[in-house]
Amino acid sequence: MKYINKRLTMEKVNFQRIAKKFGTPFYCYSYSKLKENVSNFKKNFKSFSPLICFAVKSNTNVNLIREIKKFGLGADVVSLGELMMAIKAGIKPNKIVFSGVGKTSSELNFAINKKILLINAESLSEIMEINRLAKLKNKKVRVGVRLNPNTDAKTLNQISTGKKENKFGVNKNTFHKIVDFCKSSKNIDLKCLSVHIGSQILDHRPYGKMLKAVSHILDKTNHQFEFIDLGGGMGINYSDKNKELNYKKYNTAINNFLKKHKVKIIFEPGRSIIGNTGILISKVIYIKDSGRKKFIILDAAMNDLMRPALYGAFHMTLPVIKSSKISNKPYEFVGPICESTDKFITLKKFQKLEENDLIAICDVGAYGMSLSSNYNLRPKPIELLIKGSKINVIRKRQKYTEII
Ligand SMILES: *Cc1c(COP(=O)(O)O)cnc(C)c1O
């Protein structure tokens, strides 16, 4: 993305042109960026060629998942809906892993029938349920167990998942109990140990600690695992100040781990694959001067992009057409929804905006549209995929007739 003749442009189309044609707000993704991200991810870990399962919850658009499938990725799903979507996008069940703390019997049944690669169980009760269902079908089911390694991912509290106070995975004691149970079961084939310590991780050291915890428990477990699923969580650069995850060091730590443990590695990246491919374009409806600051009231809101309201997340915000005039007051970018948290960002300095101007909220490819809702009965925005100079509608704008 860059400014060409002062117009913010993705690949070969500028957002002003798209807005004229499709209206606002809209999500827009770059195909070439997606391709680049996948290729970089593979390159970072090419010494042990892992199975890369895209975390579908980060972006559930079937057309995007289809493109991701064409790059050879599998899927990590966390619900029946996501499992069905991954299959609809053409991902083969033998490249799908199913995570989540609360899979119901019908979700498990569907996964068993589809013979997916792994059901990653997160409790002893879930293992018992899988065993019961598999027995009824007289089948042997490939299973993983998610370990809670009690490692602090050093990320936002709300997206931390690997500490003992988090609901995810099982502790060491339960892990050993589950291994013993699985070994005695005719219907469970224990293939994998999985971990996922959180999201938006920019420091490689928690991953090192996580690997140590996994290595330690493997040493104490008398079972040969075929797979170690290291989850996702690789962070992206949302602001200029942010540092980047040191993939080299993570890769080195995994290679050291692999010297000791002969296993195949699985990753479940979401954000690092899709996060920086997407942008949300919105129009300024009104500008309201409140004395100290001006409210820039947008036609996009927290129902379209929840991350700022949910986590206080920062998203770079840019003008779609650049000018050199600077605002005389701080700008607070807000949506029309009846909640005070319906606010994207406050900026002390921004170029001077007028009503009807367009602004771009960056890096919304992950947990943007997938977290959207119809709150305030607002229809969900249209999604577009840019390939060079081509604009593909990959999901239509929701119609009022669909929600009323
Ligand atoms: C959310 C999630 C992921 C993906 O996390 P990212 O930070 O988007 O890479 C992977 N695995 C599991 C189990 C998850 O819940």
mmCIF file with all atom_site columns, N, CA, C and O in Angstrom, residues 52-100:
data_model
loop_
_atom_site.group_PDB
_atom_site.id
_atom_site.type_symbol
_atom_site.label_atom_id
_atom_site.label_alt_id
_atom_site.label_comp_id
_atom_site.label_asym_id
_atom_site.label_entity_id
_atom_site.label_seq_id
_atom_site.pdbx_PDB_ins_code
_atom_site.Cartn_x
_atom_site.Cartn_y
_atom_site.Cartn_z
_atom_site.occupancy
_atom_site.B_iso_or_equiv
_atom_site.pdbx_formal_charge
_atom_site.auth_seq_id
_atom_site.auth_comp_id
_atom_site.auth_asym_id
_atom_site.auth_atom_id
_atom_site.pdbx_PDB_model_num
ATOM 1   N N  . ILE A 1 52  ? 1.435   -26.044 8.058  1.00 0.00 ? 52  ILE A N  1
ATOM 2   C CA . ILE A 1 52  ? 0.921   -24.745 8.482  1.00 0.00 ? 52  ILE A CA 1
ATOM 3   C C  . ILE A 1 52  ? -0.594  -24.754 8.359  1.00 0.00 ? 52  ILE A C  1
ATOM 4   O O  . ILE A 1 52  ? -1.137  -24.870 7.263  1.00 0.00 ? 52  ILE A O  1
ATOM 5   N N  . CYS A 1 53  ? -1.261  -24.674 9.492  1.00 0.00 ? 53  CYS A N  1
ATOM 6   C CA . CYS A 1 53  ? -2.724  -24.688 9.509  1.00 0.00 ? 53  CYS A CA 1
ATOM 7   C C  . CYS A 1 53  ? -3.220  -23.275 9.823  1.00 0.00 ? 53  CYS A C  1
ATOM 8   O O  . CYS A 1 53  ? -3.060  -22.795 10.956 1.00 0.00 ? 53  CYS A O  1
ATOM 9   N N  . PHE A 1 54  ? -3.807  -22.630 8.849  1.00 0.00 ? 54  PHE A N  1
ATOM 10  C CA . PHE A 1 54  ? -4.296  -21.262 9.023  1.00 0.00 ? 54  PHE A CA 1
ATOM 11  C C  . PHE A 1 54  ? -5.409  -21.222 10.071 1.00 0.00 ? 54  PHE A C  1
ATOM 12  O O  . PHE A 1 54  ? -6.370  -21.998 10.002 1.00 0.00 ? 54  PHE A O  1
ATOM 13  N N  . ALA A 1 55  ? -5.271  -20.329 11.044 1.00 0.00 ? 55  ALA A N  1
ATOM 14  C CA . ALA A 1 55  ? -6.294  -20.196 12.087 1.00 0.00 ? 55  ALA A CA 1
ATOM 15  C C  . ALA A 1 55  ? -7.496  -19.457 11.511 1.00 0.00 ? 55  ALA A C  1
ATOM 16  O O  . ALA A 1 55  ? -7.491  -18.231 11.376 1.00 0.00 ? 55  ALA A O  1
ATOM 17  N N  . VAL A 1 56  ? -8.511  -20.227 11.177 1.00 0.00 ? 56  VAL A N  1
ATOM 18  C CA . VAL A 1 56  ? -9.675  -19.702 10.458 1.00 0.00 ? 56  VAL A CA 1
ATOM 19  C C  . VAL A 1 56  ? -10.401 -18.607 11.246 1.00 0.00 ? 56  VAL A C  1
ATOM 20  O O  . VAL A 1 56  ? -10.986 -17.702 10.668 1.00 0.00 ? 56  VAL A O  1
ATOM 21  N N  . LYS A 1 57  ? -10.329 -18.660 12.575 1.00 0.00 ? 57  LYS A N  1
ATOM 22  C CA . LYS A 1 57  ? -11.073 -17.659 13.332 1.00 0.00 ? 57  LYS A CA 1
ATOM 23  C C  . LYS A 1 57  ? -10.569 -16.249 13.069 1.00 0.00 ? 57  LYS A C  1
ATOM 24  O O  . LYS A 1 57  ? -11.287 -15.282 13.249 1.00 0.00 ? 57  LYS A O  1
ATOM 25  N N  . SER A 1 58  ? -9.319  -16.121 12.598 1.00 0.00 ? 58  SER A N  1
ATOM 26  C CA . SER A 1 58  ? -8.790  -14.777 12.332 1.00 0.00 ? 58  SER A CA 1
ATOM 27  C C  . SER A 1 58  ? -9.455  -14.143 11.120 1.00 0.00 ? 58  SER A C  1
ATOM 28  O O  . SER A 1 58  ? -9.572  -12.922 11.045 1.00 0.00 ? 58  SER A O  1
ATOM 29  N N  . ASN A 1 59  ? -9.860  -14.966 10.170 1.00 0.00 ? 59  ASN A N  1
ATOM 30  C CA . ASN A 1 59  ? -10.616 -14.461 9.011  1.00 0.00 ? 59  ASN A CA 1
ATOM 31  C C  . ASN A 1 59  ? -11.387 -15.597 8.372  1.00 0.00 ? 59  ASN A C  1
ATOM 32  O O  . ASN A 1 59  ? -10.800 -16.527 7.834  1.00 0.00 ? 59  ASN A O  1
ATOM 33  N N  . THR A 1 60  ? -12.703 -15.518 8.426  1.00 0.00 ? 60  THR A N  1
ATOM 34  C CA . THR A 1 60  ? -13.528 -16.655 8.003  1.00 0.00 ? 60  THR A CA 1
ATOM 35  C C  . THR A 1 60  ? -14.079 -16.505 6.586  1.00 0.00 ? 60  THR A C  1
ATOM 36  O O  . THR A 1 60  ? -14.974 -17.241 6.190  1.00 0.00 ? 60  THR A O  1
ATOM 37  N N  . ASN A 1 61  ? -13.537 -15.556 5.818  1.00 0.00 ? 61  ASN A N  1
ATOM 38  C CA . ASN A 1 61  ? -14.056 -15.375 4.456  1.00 0.00 ? 61  ASN A CA 1
ATOM 39  C C  . ASN A 1 61  ? -13.674 -16.575 3.588  1.00 0.00 ? 61  ASN A C  1
ATOM 40  O O  . ASN A 1 61  ? -12.487 -16.873 3.398  1.00 0.00 ? 61  ASN A O  1
ATOM 41  N N  . VAL A 1 62  ? -14.669 -17.236 3.024  1.00 0.00 ? 62  VAL A N  1
ATOM 42  C CA . VAL A 1 62  ? -14.426 -18.491 2.300  1.00 0.00 ? 62  VAL A CA 1
ATOM 43  C C  . VAL A 1 62  ? -13.498 -18.279 1.111  1.00 0.00 ? 62  VAL A C  1
ATOM 44  O O  . VAL A 1 62  ? -12.665 -19.136 0.800  1.00 0.00 ? 62  VAL A O  1
ATOM 45  N N  . ASN A 1 63  ? -13.600 -17.129 0.465  1.00 0.00 ? 63  ASN A N  1
ATOM 46  C CA . ASN A 1 63  ? -12.756 -16.876 -0.710 1.00 0.00 ? 63  ASN A CA 1
ATOM 47  C C  . ASN A 1 63  ? -11.301 -16.648 -0.324 1.00 0.00 ? 63  ASN A C  1
ATOM 48  O O  . ASN A 1 63  ? -10.391 -17.044 -1.054 1.00 0.00 ? 63  ASN A O  1
ATOM 49  N N  . LEU A 1 64  ? -11.094 -16.019 0.819  1.00 0.00 ? 64  LEU A N  1
ATOM 50  C CA . LEU A 1 64  ? -9.713  -15.848 1.294  1.00 0.00 ? 64  LEU A CA 1
ATOM 51  C C  . LEU A 1 64  ? -9.132  -17.195 1.726  1.00 0.00 ? 64  LEU A C  1
ATOM 52  O O  . LEU A 1 64  ? -7.975  -17.512 1.443  1.00 0.00 ? 64  LEU A O  1
ATOM 53  N N  . ILE A 1 65  ? -9.952  -18.007 2.402  1.00 0.00 ? 65  ILE A N  1
ATOM 54  C CA . ILE A 1 65  ? -9.471  -19.332 2.826  1.00 0.00 ? 65  ILE A CA 1
ATOM 55  C C  . ILE A 1 65  ? -9.127  -20.176 1.599  1.00 0.00 ? 65  ILE A C  1
ATOM 56  O O  . ILE A 1 65  ? -8.148  -20.917 1.588  1.00 0.00 ? 65  ILE A O  1
ATOM 57  N N  . ARG A 1 66  ? -9.926  -20.015 0.532  1.00 0.00 ? 66  ARG A N  1
ATOM 58  C CA . ARG A 1 66  ? -9.650  -20.716 -0.720 1.00 0.00 ? 66  ARG A CA 1
ATOM 59  C C  . ARG A 1 66  ? -8.261  -20.353 -1.263 1.00 0.00 ? 66  ARG A C  1
ATOM 60  O O  . ARG A 1 66  ? -7.499  -21.210 -1.701 1.00 0.00 ? 66  ARG A O  1
ATOM 61  N N  . GLU A 1 67  ? -7.950  -19.054 -1.247 1.00 0.00 ? 67  GLU A N  1
ATOM 62  C CA . GLU A 1 67  ? -6.624  -18.614 -1.722 1.00 0.00 ? 67  GLU A CA 1
ATOM 63  C C  . GLU A 1 67  ? -5.531  -19.201 -0.832 1.00 0.00 ? 67  GLU A C  1
ATOM 64  O O  . GLU A 1 67  ? -4.491  -19.649 -1.318 1.00 0.00 ? 67  GLU A O  1
ATOM 65  N N  . ILE A 1 68  ? -5.788  -19.186 0.466  1.00 0.00 ? 68  ILE A N  1
ATOM 66  C CA . ILE A 1 68  ? -4.798  -19.700 1.417  1.00 0.00 ? 68  ILE A CA 1
ATOM 67  C C  . ILE A 1 68  ? -4.584  -21.199 1.202  1.00 0.00 ? 68  ILE A C  1
ATOM 68  O O  . ILE A 1 68  ? -3.463  -21.709 1.264  1.00 0.00 ? 68  ILE A O  1
ATOM 69  N N  . LYS A 1 69  ? -5.672  -21.889 0.891  1.00 0.00 ? 69  LYS A N  1
ATOM 70  C CA . LYS A 1 69  ? -5.592  -23.319 0.587  1.00 0.00 ? 69  LYS A CA 1
ATOM 71  C C  . LYS A 1 69  ? -4.715  -23.560 -0.642 1.00 0.00 ? 69  LYS A C  1
ATOM 72  O O  . LYS A 1 69  ? -3.923  -24.504 -0.688 1.00 0.00 ? 69  LYS A O  1
ATOM 73  N N  . LYS A 1 70  ? -4.855  -22.680 -1.641 1.00 0.00 ? 70  LYS A N  1
ATOM 74  C CA . LYS A 1 70  ? -4.061  -22.840 -2.866 1.00 0.00 ? 70  LYS A CA 1
ATOM 75  C C  . LYS A 1 70  ? -2.565  -22.686 -2.591 1.00 0.00 ? 70  LYS A C  1
ATOM 76  O O  . LYS A 1 70  ? -1.749  -23.179 -3.356 1.00 0.00 ? 70  LYS A O  1
ATOM 77  N N  . PHE A 1 71  ? -2.209  -21.986 -1.518 1.00 0.00 ? 71  PHE A N  1
ATOM 78  C CA . PHE A 1 71  ? -0.795  -21.871 -1.148 1.00 0.00 ? 71  PHE A CA 1
ATOM 79  C C  . PHE A 1 71  ? -0.322  -23.100 -0.365 1.00 0.00 ? 71  PHE A C  1
ATOM 80  O O  . PHE A 1 71  ? 0.795   -23.143 0.126  1.00 0.00 ? 71  PHE A O  1
ATOM 81  N N  . GLY A 1 72  ? -1.225  -24.059 -0.189 1.00 0.00 ? 72  GLY A N  1
ATOM 82  C CA . GLY A 1 72  ? -0.831  -25.320 0.437  1.00 0.00 ? 72  GLY A CA 1
ATOM 83  C C  . GLY A 1 72  ? -1.071  -25.400 1.932  1.00 0.00 ? 72  GLY A C  1
ATOM 84  O O  . GLY A 1 72  ? -0.654  -26.362 2.577  1.00 0.00 ? 72  GLY A O  1
ATOM 85  N N  . LEU A 1 73  ? -1.742  -24.419 2.490  1.00 0.00 ? 73  LEU A N  1
ATOM 86  C CA . LEU A 1 73  ? -1.961  -24.439 3.935  1.00 0.00 ? 73  LEU A CA 1
ATOM 87  C C  . LEU A 1 73  ? -3.164  -25.289 4.318  1.00 0.00 ? 73  LEU A C  1
ATOM 88  O O  . LEU A 1 73  ? -4.104  -25.447 3.534  1.00 0.00 ? 73  LEU A O  1
ATOM 89  N N  . GLY A 1 74  ? -3.137  -25.813 5.530  1.00 0.00 ? 74  GLY A N  1
ATOM 90  C CA . GLY A 1 74  ? -4.286  -26.469 6.112  1.00 0.00 ? 74  GLY A CA 1
ATOM 91  C C  . GLY A 1 74  ? -5.048  -25.470 6.966  1.00 0.00 ? 74  GLY A C  1
ATOM 92  O O  . GLY A 1 74  ? -4.875  -24.257 6.805  1.00 0.00 ? 74  GLY A O  1
ATOM 93  N N  . ALA A 1 75  ? -5.888  -25.976 7.878  1.00 0.00 ? 75  ALA A N  1
ATOM 94  C CA . ALA A 1 75  ? -6.693  -25.071 8.700  1.00 0.00 ? 75  ALA A CA 1
ATOM 95  C C  . ALA A 1 75  ? -6.705  -25.508 10.158 1.00 0.00 ? 75  ALA A C  1
ATOM 96  O O  . ALA A 1 75  ? -6.707  -26.705 10.471 1.00 0.00 ? 75  ALA A O  1
ATOM 97  N N  . ASP A 1 76  ? -6.717  -24.501 11.024 1.00 0.00 ? 76  ASP A N  1
ATOM 98  C CA . ASP A 1 76  ? -6.968  -24.713 12.447 1.00 0.00 ? 76  ASP A CA 1
ATOM 99  C C  . ASP A 1 76  ? -8.339  -24.123 12.718 1.00 0.00 ? 76  ASP A C  1
ATOM 100 O O  . ASP A 1 76  ? -8.573  -22.951 12.434 1.00 0.00 ? 76  ASP A O  1
ATOM 101 N N  . VAL A 1 77  ? -9.264  -24.944 13.202 1.00 0.00 ? 77  VAL A N  1
ATOM 102 C CA . VAL A 1 77  ? -10.629 -24.465 13.426 1.00 0.00 ? 77  VAL A CA 1
ATOM 103 C C  . VAL A 1 77  ? -10.988 -24.599 14.906 1.00 0.00 ? 77  VAL A C  1
ATOM 104 O O  . VAL A 1 77  ? -10.400 -25.414 15.623 1.00 0.00 ? 77  VAL A O  1
ATOM 105 N N  . VAL A 1 78  ? -11.948 -23.806 15.344 1.00 0.00 ? 78  VAL A N  1
ATOM 106 C CA . VAL A 1 78  ? -12.332 -23.835 16.760 1.00 0.00 ? 78  VAL A CA 1
ATOM 107 C C  . VAL A 1 78  ? -13.840 -23.988 16.956 1.00 0.00 ? 78  VAL A C  1
ATOM 108 O O  . VAL A 1 78  ? -14.352 -23.776 18.058 1.00 0.00 ? 78  VAL A O  1
ATOM 109 N N  . SER A 1 79  ? -14.545 -24.348 15.877 1.00 0.00 ? 79  SER A N  1
ATOM 110 C CA . SER A 1 79  ? -15.985 -24.593 16.007 1.00 0.00 ? 79  SER A CA 1
ATOM 111 C C  . SER A 1 79  ? -16.441 -25.417 14.810 1.00 0.00 ? 79  SER A C  1
ATOM 112 O O  . SER A 1 79  ? -15.718 -25.509 13.800 1.00 0.00 ? 79  SER A O  1
ATOM 113 N N  . LEU A 1 80  ? -17.644 -25.957 14.906 1.00 0.00 ? 80  LEU A N  1
ATOM 114 C CA . LEU A 1 80  ? -18.210 -26.711 13.783 1.00 0.00 ? 80  LEU A CA 1
ATOM 115 C C  . LEU A 1 80  ? -18.346 -25.805 12.562 1.00 0.00 ? 80  LEU A C  1
ATOM 116 O O  . LEU A 1 80  ? -18.046 -26.207 11.435 1.00 0.00 ? 80  LEU A O  1
ATOM 117 N N  . GLY A 1 81  ? -18.779 -24.583 12.789 1.00 0.00 ? 81  GLY A N  1
ATOM 118 C CA . GLY A 1 81  ? -18.944 -23.641 11.675 1.00 0.00 ? 81  GLY A CA 1
ATOM 119 C C  . GLY A 1 81  ? -17.634 -23.443 10.928 1.00 0.00 ? 81  GLY A C  1
ATOM 120 O O  . GLY A 1 81  ? -17.594 -23.495 9.695  1.00 0.00 ? 81  GLY A O  1
ATOM 121 N N  . GLU A 1 82  ? -16.557 -23.228 11.673 1.00 0.00 ? 82  GLU A N  1
ATOM 122 C CA . GLU A 1 82  ? -15.254 -23.034 11.022 1.00 0.00 ? 82  GLU A CA 1
ATOM 123 C C  . GLU A 1 82  ? -14.783 -24.304 10.324 1.00 0.00 ? 82  GLU A C  1
ATOM 124 O O  . GLU A 1 82  ? -14.164 -24.237 9.263  1.00 0.00 ? 82  GLU A O  1
ATOM 125 N N  . LEU A 1 83  ? -15.076 -25.455 10.932 1.00 0.00 ? 83  LEU A N  1
ATOM 126 C CA . LEU A 1 83  ? -14.697 -26.723 10.297 1.00 0.00 ? 83  LEU A CA 1
ATOM 127 C C  . LEU A 1 83  ? -15.416 -26.864 8.961  1.00 0.00 ? 83  LEU A C  1
ATOM 128 O O  . LEU A 1 83  ? -14.818 -27.203 7.934  1.00 0.00 ? 83  LEU A O  1
ATOM 129 N N  . MET A 1 84  ? -16.720 -26.556 8.965  1.00 0.00 ? 84  MET A N  1
ATOM 130 C CA . MET A 1 84  ? -17.494 -26.636 7.724  1.00 0.00 ? 84  MET A CA 1
ATOM 131 C C  . MET A 1 84  ? -16.971 -25.638 6.692  1.00 0.00 ? 84  MET A C  1
ATOM 132 O O  . MET A 1 84  ? -16.913 -25.932 5.497  1.00 0.00 ? 84  MET A O  1
ATOM 133 N N  . MET A 1 85  ? -16.599 -24.441 7.163  1.00 0.00 ? 85  MET A N  1
ATOM 134 C CA . MET A 1 85  ? -16.103 -23.415 6.246  1.00 0.00 ? 85  MET A CA 1
ATOM 135 C C  . MET A 1 85  ? -14.776 -23.833 5.614  1.00 0.00 ? 85  MET A C  1
ATOM 136 O O  . MET A 1 85  ? -14.563 -23.642 4.418  1.00 0.00 ? 85  MET A O  1
ATOM 137 N N  . ALA A 1 86  ? -13.889 -24.419 6.425  1.00 0.00 ? 86  ALA A N  1
ATOM 138 C CA . ALA A 1 86  ? -12.590 -24.876 5.909  1.00 0.00 ? 86  ALA A CA 1
ATOM 139 C C  . ALA A 1 86  ? -12.807 -25.935 4.833  1.00 0.00 ? 86  ALA A C  1
ATOM 140 O O  . ALA A 1 86  ? -12.162 -25.913 3.776  1.00 0.00 ? 86  ALA A O  1
ATOM 141 N N  . ILE A 1 87  ? -13.745 -26.851 5.100  1.00 0.00 ? 87  ILE A N  1
ATOM 142 C CA . ILE A 1 87  ? -14.026 -27.907 4.122  1.00 0.00 ? 87  ILE A CA 1
ATOM 143 C C  . ILE A 1 87  ? -14.648 -27.300 2.865  1.00 0.00 ? 87  ILE A C  1
ATOM 144 O O  . ILE A 1 87  ? -14.280 -27.642 1.744  1.00 0.00 ? 87  ILE A O  1
ATOM 145 N N  . LYS A 1 88  ? -15.545 -26.335 3.061  1.00 0.00 ? 88  LYS A N  1
ATOM 146 C CA . LYS A 1 88  ? -16.172 -25.667 1.915  1.00 0.00 ? 88  LYS A CA 1
ATOM 147 C C  . LYS A 1 88  ? -15.127 -24.960 1.049  1.00 0.00 ? 88  LYS A C  1
ATOM 148 O O  . LYS A 1 88  ? -15.245 -24.902 -0.168 1.00 0.00 ? 88  LYS A O  1
ATOM 149 N N  . ALA A 1 89  ? -14.083 -24.431 1.699  1.00 0.00 ? 89  ALA A N  1
ATOM 150 C CA . ALA A 1 89  ? -13.020 -23.741 0.959  1.00 0.00 ? 89  ALA A CA 1
ATOM 151 C C  . ALA A 1 89  ? -12.090 -24.725 0.263  1.00 0.00 ? 89  ALA A C  1
ATOM 152 O O  . ALA A 1 89  ? -11.172 -24.309 -0.442 1.00 0.00 ? 89  ALA A O  1
ATOM 153 N N  . GLY A 1 90  ? -12.322 -26.004 0.470  1.00 0.00 ? 90  GLY A N  1
ATOM 154 C CA . GLY A 1 90  ? -11.549 -27.019 -0.254 1.00 0.00 ? 90  GLY A CA 1
ATOM 155 C C  . GLY A 1 90  ? -10.369 -27.588 0.507  1.00 0.00 ? 90  GLY A C  1
ATOM 156 O O  . GLY A 1 90  ? -9.584  -28.348 -0.047 1.00 0.00 ? 90  GLY A O  1
ATOM 157 N N  . ILE A 1 91  ? -10.230 -27.219 1.768  1.00 0.00 ? 91  ILE A N  1
ATOM 158 C CA . ILE A 1 91  ? -9.117  -27.765 2.547  1.00 0.00 ? 91  ILE A CA 1
ATOM 159 C C  . ILE A 1 91  ? -9.415  -29.219 2.901  1.00 0.00 ? 91  ILE A C  1
ATOM 160 O O  . ILE A 1 91  ? -10.501 -29.543 3.386  1.00 0.00 ? 91  ILE A O  1
ATOM 161 N N  . LYS A 1 92  ? -8.463  -30.076 2.609  1.00 0.00 ? 92  LYS A N  1
ATOM 162 C CA . LYS A 1 92  ? -8.645  -31.514 2.859  1.00 0.00 ? 92  LYS A CA 1
ATOM 163 C C  . LYS A 1 92  ? -8.665  -31.764 4.373  1.00 0.00 ? 92  LYS A C  1
ATOM 164 O O  . LYS A 1 92  ? -7.858  -31.206 5.113  1.00 0.00 ? 92  LYS A O  1
ATOM 165 N N  . PRO A 1 93  ? -9.602  -32.633 4.815  1.00 0.00 ? 93  PRO A N  1
ATOM 166 C CA . PRO A 1 93  ? -9.683  -32.935 6.251  1.00 0.00 ? 93  PRO A CA 1
ATOM 167 C C  . PRO A 1 93  ? -8.353  -33.384 6.858  1.00 0.00 ? 93  PRO A C  1
ATOM 168 O O  . PRO A 1 93  ? -8.091  -33.116 8.030  1.00 0.00 ? 93  PRO A O  1
ATOM 169 N N  . ASN A 1 94  ? -7.495  -34.023 6.057  1.00 0.00 ? 94  ASN A N  1
ATOM 170 C CA . ASN A 1 94  ? -6.216  -34.467 6.641  1.00 0.00 ? 94  ASN A CA 1
ATOM 171 C C  . ASN A 1 94  ? -5.217  -33.335 6.853  1.00 0.00 ? 94  ASN A C  1
ATOM 172 O O  . ASN A 1 94  ? -4.075  -33.561 7.210  1.00 0.00 ? 94  ASN A O  1
ATOM 173 N N  . LYS A 1 95  ? -5.688  -32.100 6.607  1.00 0.00 ? 95  LYS A N  1
ATOM 174 C CA . LYS A 1 95  ? -4.870  -30.926 6.946  1.00 0.00 ? 95  LYS A CA 1
ATOM 175 C C  . LYS A 1 95  ? -5.612  -30.011 7.915  1.00 0.00 ? 95  LYS A C  1
ATOM 176 O O  . LYS A 1 95  ? -5.330  -28.819 7.997  1.00 0.00 ? 95  LYS A O  1
ATOM 177 N N  . ILE A 1 96  ? -6.610  -30.570 8.604  1.00 0.00 ? 96  ILE A N  1
ATOM 178 C CA . ILE A 1 96  ? -7.384  -29.733 9.525  1.00 0.00 ? 96  ILE A CA 1
ATOM 179 C C  . ILE A 1 96  ? -7.193  -30.200 10.968 1.00 0.00 ? 96  ILE A C  1
ATOM 180 O O  . ILE A 1 96  ? -7.296  -31.397 11.272 1.00 0.00 ? 96  ILE A O  1
ATOM 181 N N  . VAL A 1 97  ? -6.894  -29.237 11.842 1.00 0.00 ? 97  VAL A N  1
ATOM 182 C CA . VAL A 1 97  ? -6.852  -29.525 13.273 1.00 0.00 ? 97  VAL A CA 1
ATOM 183 C C  . VAL A 1 97  ? -7.957  -28.718 13.964 1.00 0.00 ? 97  VAL A C  1
ATOM 184 O O  . VAL A 1 97  ? -8.302  -27.625 13.533 1.00 0.00 ? 97  VAL A O  1
ATOM 185 N N  . PHE A 1 98  ? -8.524  -29.307 15.012 1.00 0.00 ? 98  PHE A N  1
ATOM 186 C CA . PHE A 1 98  ? -9.694  -28.738 15.675 1.00 0.00 ? 98  PHE A CA 1
ATOM 187 C C  . PHE A 1 98  ? -9.320  -28.458 17.134 1.00 0.00 ? 98  PHE A C  1
ATOM 188 O O  . PHE A 1 98  ? -9.067  -29.375 17.902 1.00 0.00 ? 98  PHE A O  1
ATOM 189 N N  . SER A 1 99  ? -9.258  -27.178 17.504 1.00 0.00 ? 99  SER A N  1
ATOM 190 C CA . SER A 1 99  ? -8.932  -26.783 18.871 1.00 0.00 ? 99  SER A CA 1
ATOM 191 C C  . SER A 1 99  ? -10.179 -26.231 19.562 1.00 0.00 ? 99  SER A C  1
ATOM 192 O O  . SER A 1 99  ? -11.193 -25.999 18.915 1.00 0.00 ? 99  SER A O  1
ATOM 193 N N  . GLY A 1 100 ? -10.071 -25.973 20.852 1.00 0.00 ? 100 GLY A N  1
ATOM 194 C CA . GLY A 1 100 ? -11.174 -25.338 21.583 1.00 0.00 ? 100 GLY A CA 1
ATOM 195 C C  . GLY A 1 100 ? -11.524 -26.067 22.859 1.00 0.00 ? 100 GLY A C  1
ATOM 196 O O  . GLY A 1 100 ? -11.495 -27.300 22.893 1.00 0.00 ? 100 GLY A O  1
#
